Structures are given as C-alpha cells and as structure tokens.
Amino acid sequence: MKLHHLDGHIQTILLAEYPDKLLLLDGCCRSDISVLKHFITQTLQRSFSDITLVVVTHMHPDHAGAANMLRKITGCKIATANVSGQWYSGLDGRLMHLTDMLLAKWVAKRMKRPSKNIWYSSQLKADYKLDDGEALPGFSDWVALATQGHTDRDLSLHHLPSNKVYVADLMVKVKNKFIPPFPLFYPNRYRASLHKIIALQADSIILAHGGEVHLSEHDFQHLLALAPKIPRTHWRSVKAKFKSLIKFMPKNNAHK
C-alpha cells in the first residue's frame, strides 16, 4: 500500500494505492473531484474507476462533499459509521448544512483559495456501515475506529501494518499547536475518543488539516486540557455573541 497526500480545496486528500484498487480515506470536497481524477488518470496512469471504496468519516463538506458524485461517476462503494439516521435531519439539520458550507467557504477564503462550488447533498446512503473495530470491506489492512465528538458519527482509520491512524477532524493543527475541532457537539465522547487514540500508541497520526504528525504525551495532555466540558456549536456561538451584544447595549433611562 502506498498512501498519497494531495492538496484538496481546504483539506488533505488521502488516497491509498494498491496494485488492483484504490481506497479514498475520506469523501473530500465536491470541487476536489477534478484534482483526484487528474492525479489518478495522469500521474498514476490508472482508470478513475479503480476507486473501489470511499470512506466518509463524517458529513461535513470537506469530508462528504464528493462521495455521492464519485459513486455515480466511478461505481465505487461508500462506507460510513454505523449510526442511524442522517446527520443533517429536519429543519435544524438543513440550516446546519448551509452553515457548514458557508463555514467551509470562509476557511477557503482564509487559506486564500479560489472560490469554488462545494454544494453537496445533505443526505448520504451508505453501502457499508462500519462498527468500531471493523475492517474496511476489501481492505482488511485498515480498521475503522469510532471516534465521536466532533459529530455523532466520526470515524478514524487505523492502518494496521504501518500503525498509522487517520483521525480526520479529531484534532486540528494551527500554528504548530494541536487543538480540538469546531464544532464539537459531544464533549464526553470527544475525550473518550482522544483516550482511544492515545491507547493505540500509533507510530504517526494523519490529520485532515495538518498532515502526518507525531504527537507527544505533552501534546495529548494539552489537547485534553483544551477539550471543552460543554458543546461548542454554531448555535451556541451565535447565542453567546447575541447575549454579549445585549449586555453591552446602552440602557435607555426613563424620563420622569
């Protein structure tokens, strides 16, 4: 297995190459399809349909955005965590889907990336639903790990022969420091997920935002110290800002 790291729109694209097939470790942005196709057909000199499996670690635009379209184009299968229901469900889910795409566009602007179409369906029907510790279909050298916290269905992918683990958005590297992701819906699950990764004693950790890294015990303890005790979500942030505005608004004194 050879693992290729490609520059995606706002995240790293991770493509595992085998003699007879290709594994995409995450669902990328919709706009990453052309990058992926060019690399496979031009650099690797292989058929685009050699992608046989795409894992979607969670439903955010840079992790699920290309999945449905890749399945339509290449005939690949999609694997997700074995969690019931859709992440973006109901009216709140639809609003959160739009908010997440706007957040992705904001990140792209901060990274000085050109504006691109990242719209994708909020609904995803998986071909395979993976339990914690289950091998990926057709790729028994990879094992899925449930590492919830960022959302209710986050997966990490552990490559057993190399003892490397792709943790998606379990942590983010910013200015050479490792911090928890935003949003973070389930603080207790998040801390448990960090402890699970610590217990693996992986030789290296691969981030969707930060590349392949080596975390020290101090780094992990710093992450645990930063891990919030209450959820940090879009709605809580909006409410907190609204309350702060109300607090500092001048009060009108009644005239007698």
Coordinates of C-alpha atoms in Angstrom, one line a residue:
M1 CA 0.0 0.0 0.0
K2 CA 1.2 3.5 -0.9
L3 CA -0.6 6.4 0.7
H4 CA -0.7 9.6 -1.4
H5 CA -1.3 13.0 0.2
L6 CA -2.9 15.5 -2.2
D7 CA -3.8 19.1 -1.6
G8 CA -7.5 19.4 -1.5
H9 CA -9.6 22.6 -1.5
I10 CA -9.3 23.1 2.3
Q11 CA -8.1 19.6 3.5
T12 CA -5.7 16.9 2.6
I13 CA -6.9 14.2 0.2
L14 CA -5.7 10.8 1.2
L15 CA -5.6 8.1 -1.5
A16 CA -4.3 4.6 -0.7
E17 CA -2.9 2.9 -3.8
Y18 CA -2.9 -0.9 -4.3
P19 CA -2.0 -2.9 -7.4
D20 CA -5.6 -3.6 -8.2
K21 CA -7.7 -1.0 -6.5
L22 CA -7.7 2.4 -4.8
L23 CA -9.1 3.5 -1.4
L24 CA -10.2 7.1 -0.7
L25 CA -9.9 7.7 3.0
D26 CA -12.4 10.5 3.1
G27 CA -15.1 12.0 0.9
C28 CA -13.3 15.3 0.1
C29 CA -15.0 18.5 -1.2
R30 CA -17.1 18.4 -4.3
S31 CA -14.5 20.6 -6.0
D32 CA -11.8 18.0 -5.3
I33 CA -13.1 15.5 -7.9
S34 CA -11.2 17.1 -10.7
V35 CA -7.9 17.1 -8.7
L36 CA -8.4 13.5 -7.8
K37 CA -9.3 12.4 -11.3
H38 CA -6.2 14.2 -12.7
F39 CA -3.9 12.6 -10.2
I40 CA -5.3 9.1 -10.8
T41 CA -5.5 9.2 -14.6
Q42 CA -2.4 11.3 -15.4
T43 CA 0.1 10.8 -12.5
L44 CA -0.8 7.2 -11.6
Q45 CA -1.9 6.3 -15.2
R46 CA -4.8 4.4 -13.9
S47 CA -8.6 4.3 -14.5
F48 CA -10.7 6.6 -12.4
S49 CA -12.9 3.6 -11.7
D50 CA -10.1 2.0 -9.8
I51 CA -11.5 3.7 -6.8
T52 CA -13.5 0.9 -5.2
L53 CA -14.2 2.4 -1.8
V54 CA -14.7 5.8 -0.3
V55 CA -14.9 6.2 3.5
V56 CA -16.9 9.2 4.8
T57 CA -15.6 9.9 8.3
H58 CA -18.4 12.5 8.9
M59 CA -20.8 14.6 6.9
H60 CA -19.0 18.0 6.7
P61 CA -18.4 19.5 3.2
D62 CA -14.7 18.6 3.1
H63 CA -15.3 15.0 4.2
A64 CA -18.5 14.0 2.4
G65 CA -18.8 16.6 -0.4
A66 CA -17.6 14.4 -3.3
A67 CA -18.9 11.0 -2.1
N68 CA -22.2 10.8 -3.9
M69 CA -20.8 12.1 -7.1
L70 CA -17.8 9.8 -7.0
R71 CA -20.1 6.8 -6.6
K72 CA -22.1 8.0 -9.6
I73 CA -19.0 8.5 -11.8
T74 CA -16.8 5.5 -10.8
G75 CA -19.2 3.0 -9.3
C76 CA -17.4 2.9 -6.0
K77 CA -19.0 1.9 -2.7
I78 CA -19.4 4.3 0.2
A79 CA -18.7 3.3 3.9
T80 CA -19.7 5.3 6.9
A81 CA -20.0 4.8 10.7
N82 CA -22.9 2.5 11.7
V83 CA -25.0 5.3 13.1
S84 CA -28.7 5.5 12.4
G85 CA -30.4 8.4 10.7
Q86 CA -28.9 11.4 8.8
W87 CA -26.6 13.9 10.4
Y88 CA -28.4 16.7 8.7
S89 CA -32.0 15.9 9.5
G90 CA -35.0 18.1 10.0
L91 CA -35.2 21.9 9.6
D92 CA -32.3 22.4 12.0
G93 CA -30.2 20.0 10.0
R94 CA -30.9 21.8 6.8
L95 CA -29.9 25.1 8.3
M96 CA -26.7 23.5 9.8
H97 CA -25.9 22.0 6.3
L98 CA -26.0 25.5 4.8
T99 CA -24.0 26.9 7.7
D100 CA -21.3 24.3 7.3
M101 CA -20.9 25.1 3.7
L102 CA -20.6 28.8 4.5
L103 CA -18.0 27.9 7.1
A104 CA -16.1 25.9 4.6
K105 CA -16.1 28.8 2.2
W106 CA -14.8 31.1 5.0
V107 CA -12.0 28.7 5.7
A108 CA -11.1 28.6 1.9
K109 CA -11.0 32.4 1.9
R110 CA -8.7 32.5 4.9
M111 CA -6.5 30.0 3.1
K112 CA -6.6 32.3 0.1
R113 CA -8.1 29.5 -2.1
P114 CA -10.2 30.5 -5.1
S115 CA -14.0 30.3 -4.7
K116 CA -15.4 27.0 -5.9
N117 CA -18.7 25.2 -5.9
I118 CA -18.8 23.0 -2.8
W119 CA -22.5 22.3 -2.7
Y120 CA -23.4 18.7 -2.0
S121 CA -26.5 16.7 -0.8
S122 CA -27.2 16.7 2.9
Q123 CA -28.3 13.1 2.6
L124 CA -26.0 10.1 2.2
K125 CA -26.9 6.5 1.8
A126 CA -24.0 4.2 2.7
D127 CA -23.3 0.9 1.0
Y128 CA -21.5 -0.3 4.2
K129 CA -22.0 0.8 7.8
L130 CA -19.0 0.1 9.9
D131 CA -18.8 -0.8 13.6
D132 CA -16.0 0.1 15.9
G133 CA -13.0 -2.2 15.2
E134 CA -14.4 -3.5 11.9
A135 CA -12.1 -3.9 8.9
L136 CA -12.9 -1.9 5.8
P137 CA -14.6 -4.0 3.1
G138 CA -12.0 -5.1 0.6
F139 CA -9.2 -3.5 2.6
S140 CA -8.6 -5.7 5.6
D141 CA -5.3 -3.9 6.5
W142 CA -7.5 -0.9 7.6
V143 CA -9.7 -0.9 10.6
A144 CA -12.5 1.7 11.4
L145 CA -12.5 3.2 14.8
A146 CA -15.5 5.1 16.3
T147 CA -14.1 8.5 17.4
Q148 CA -17.2 10.6 18.0
G149 CA -17.3 14.0 19.5
H150 CA -16.9 16.4 16.6
T151 CA -20.2 14.9 15.4
D152 CA -22.1 11.7 16.4
R153 CA -20.6 9.6 13.6
D154 CA -16.9 10.4 13.3
L155 CA -14.6 7.6 12.2
S156 CA -10.8 7.2 12.4
L157 CA -9.0 4.7 10.2
H158 CA -6.1 2.6 11.5
H159 CA -3.7 1.1 9.1
L160 CA -2.5 -2.0 11.0
P161 CA 0.7 -2.9 9.1
S162 CA 2.2 0.7 9.4
N163 CA 0.5 1.6 12.7
K164 CA -0.7 4.9 11.2
V165 CA -4.1 6.3 12.0
Y166 CA -6.1 8.9 10.1
V167 CA -8.1 10.8 12.6
A168 CA -9.9 13.2 10.2
D169 CA -11.0 16.2 12.3
L170 CA -10.4 14.7 15.8
M171 CA -7.8 17.4 16.1
V172 CA -6.6 20.4 14.1
K173 CA -3.1 21.7 13.7
V174 CA -2.9 25.5 13.9
K175 CA 0.4 27.3 14.2
N176 CA 2.2 24.1 15.2
K177 CA -0.3 23.6 18.1
F178 CA -3.0 20.9 18.3
I179 CA -6.4 22.0 19.2
P180 CA -9.9 20.4 19.3
P181 CA -12.1 21.0 16.2
F182 CA -15.1 23.3 15.8
P183 CA -17.9 22.5 16.1
L184 CA -17.7 19.9 18.9
F185 CA -21.1 18.5 19.8
Y186 CA -20.3 15.8 22.2
P187 CA -17.5 16.7 24.8
N188 CA -17.6 13.5 26.8
R189 CA -17.4 11.3 23.6
Y190 CA -14.6 13.5 22.4
R191 CA -12.5 13.0 25.4
A192 CA -13.1 9.2 25.2
S193 CA -12.0 9.3 21.6
L194 CA -8.8 11.1 22.4
H195 CA -8.0 8.4 25.0
K196 CA -8.7 5.7 22.5
I197 CA -6.2 7.2 20.1
I198 CA -3.6 7.7 22.9
A199 CA -4.0 4.0 23.8
L200 CA -3.3 3.0 20.2
Q201 CA 0.3 4.3 20.5
A202 CA 0.3 4.8 16.8
D203 CA 3.6 5.5 15.0
S204 CA 2.1 8.6 13.4
I205 CA -1.2 10.4 13.2
I206 CA -2.7 11.8 10.0
L207 CA -4.9 14.9 10.1
A208 CA -7.3 16.1 7.5
H209 CA -6.0 19.6 8.4
G210 CA -2.3 19.4 9.3
G211 CA -0.9 16.4 7.5
E212 CA 1.1 13.5 9.1
V213 CA 2.2 14.3 12.6
H214 CA 3.8 12.8 15.7
L215 CA 2.1 13.8 18.9
S216 CA 4.0 13.7 22.2
E217 CA 2.4 12.9 25.6
H218 CA 2.5 16.6 26.3
D219 CA 0.6 17.3 23.1
F220 CA -2.1 14.9 24.0
Q221 CA -2.4 16.3 27.6
H222 CA -2.6 19.8 26.1
L223 CA -5.5 18.6 23.8
L224 CA -7.3 17.0 26.8
A225 CA -6.9 20.2 28.8
L226 CA -8.4 22.2 25.9
A227 CA -11.3 19.8 25.4
P228 CA -14.5 21.6 26.3
K229 CA -16.8 20.5 29.0
I230 CA -19.9 21.7 27.2
P231 CA -20.7 21.6 23.5
R232 CA -19.2 24.2 21.2
T233 CA -21.5 24.5 18.2
H234 CA -22.7 27.1 15.7
W235 CA -25.9 27.9 17.6
R236 CA -24.2 28.3 21.0
S237 CA -21.6 30.6 19.4
V238 CA -24.4 32.7 17.8
K239 CA -26.3 32.8 21.1
A240 CA -23.2 33.8 23.1
K241 CA -22.5 36.7 20.7
F242 CA -26.0 37.8 20.8
K243 CA -26.0 37.8 24.6
S244 CA -22.8 39.8 24.7
L245 CA -24.3 42.4 22.3
I246 CA -27.3 42.7 24.5
K247 CA -25.2 43.0 27.6
F248 CA -23.2 46.0 26.3
M249 CA -26.1 47.8 24.7
P250 CA -26.7 51.2 26.3
K251 CA -29.8 51.2 28.5
N252 CA -32.4 54.0 28.0
N253 CA -33.2 55.8 31.2
A254 CA -36.8 56.6 31.7
H255 CA -37.6 60.3 31.9
K256 CA -39.8 61.4 34.8

